Amino acid sequence: MEYPITYHGEETGRISIEPDGLYYRLSARCDDPGHGIWRLWGCFGFESRCLGVCIPVDGGLWLEKRISRRSWPDLPAFFVLGREHEGFLPWQGIVEEQLIPDAMLWENADGARSLAIFTPPEGPVPLAEYVSQMREEELDGRPCLLLELPLEALKAEN
């Protein structure tokens, strides 16, 4: 099975995942976005898990590893290349049937979560119905809209 890897909401590479006994064998290759250490993240619902640090090879990045099938009863829905920043983890997912292609997710010790949504200046704002509950912030040098989760609480306020 092969899946896209995204960076800032754009496809930058591919990851293949194959069953290998009690494990999954992962093999990922993507473009190198620039200087620094890059990690590959698997996104499950409102969770991001680090799959590992990518290794520079031939002008791109590469990651190969095995992961226990028991630790992954379900495969990630999305794969994102990125870095943690101020406790926010790279994330991509679907919220209220809308794809959020470029975001970062933060969770505190109490389980409260915030979603930093990066939006293109020319494009529509994802989850526009919640824009009155969003606040403008900057994360990793990029402007974003910060939304507190869960959305059920926000719906009750509307």
mmCIF file of C-alpha atoms in Angstrom, residues 118-125 143:
data_model
loop_
_atom_site.group_PDB
_atom_site.id
_atom_site.type_symbol
_atom_site.label_atom_id
_atom_site.label_comp_id
_atom_site.label_asym_id
_atom_site.label_seq_id
_atom_site.Cartn_x
_atom_site.Cartn_y
_atom_site.Cartn_z
ATOM 1 C CA PHE A 118 -2.469 27.400 8.309
ATOM 2 C CA THR A 119 -4.529 28.949 5.537
ATOM 3 C CA PRO A 120 -3.414 30.291 2.193
ATOM 4 C CA PRO A 121 -4.162 34.030 1.848
ATOM 5 C CA GLU A 122 -6.097 33.440 -1.379
ATOM 6 C CA GLY A 123 -7.968 30.329 -0.266
ATOM 7 C CA PRO A 124 -11.013 29.651 1.853
ATOM 8 C CA VAL A 125 -10.643 29.293 5.612
ATOM 9 C CA PRO A 143 0.512 32.965 10.429
#
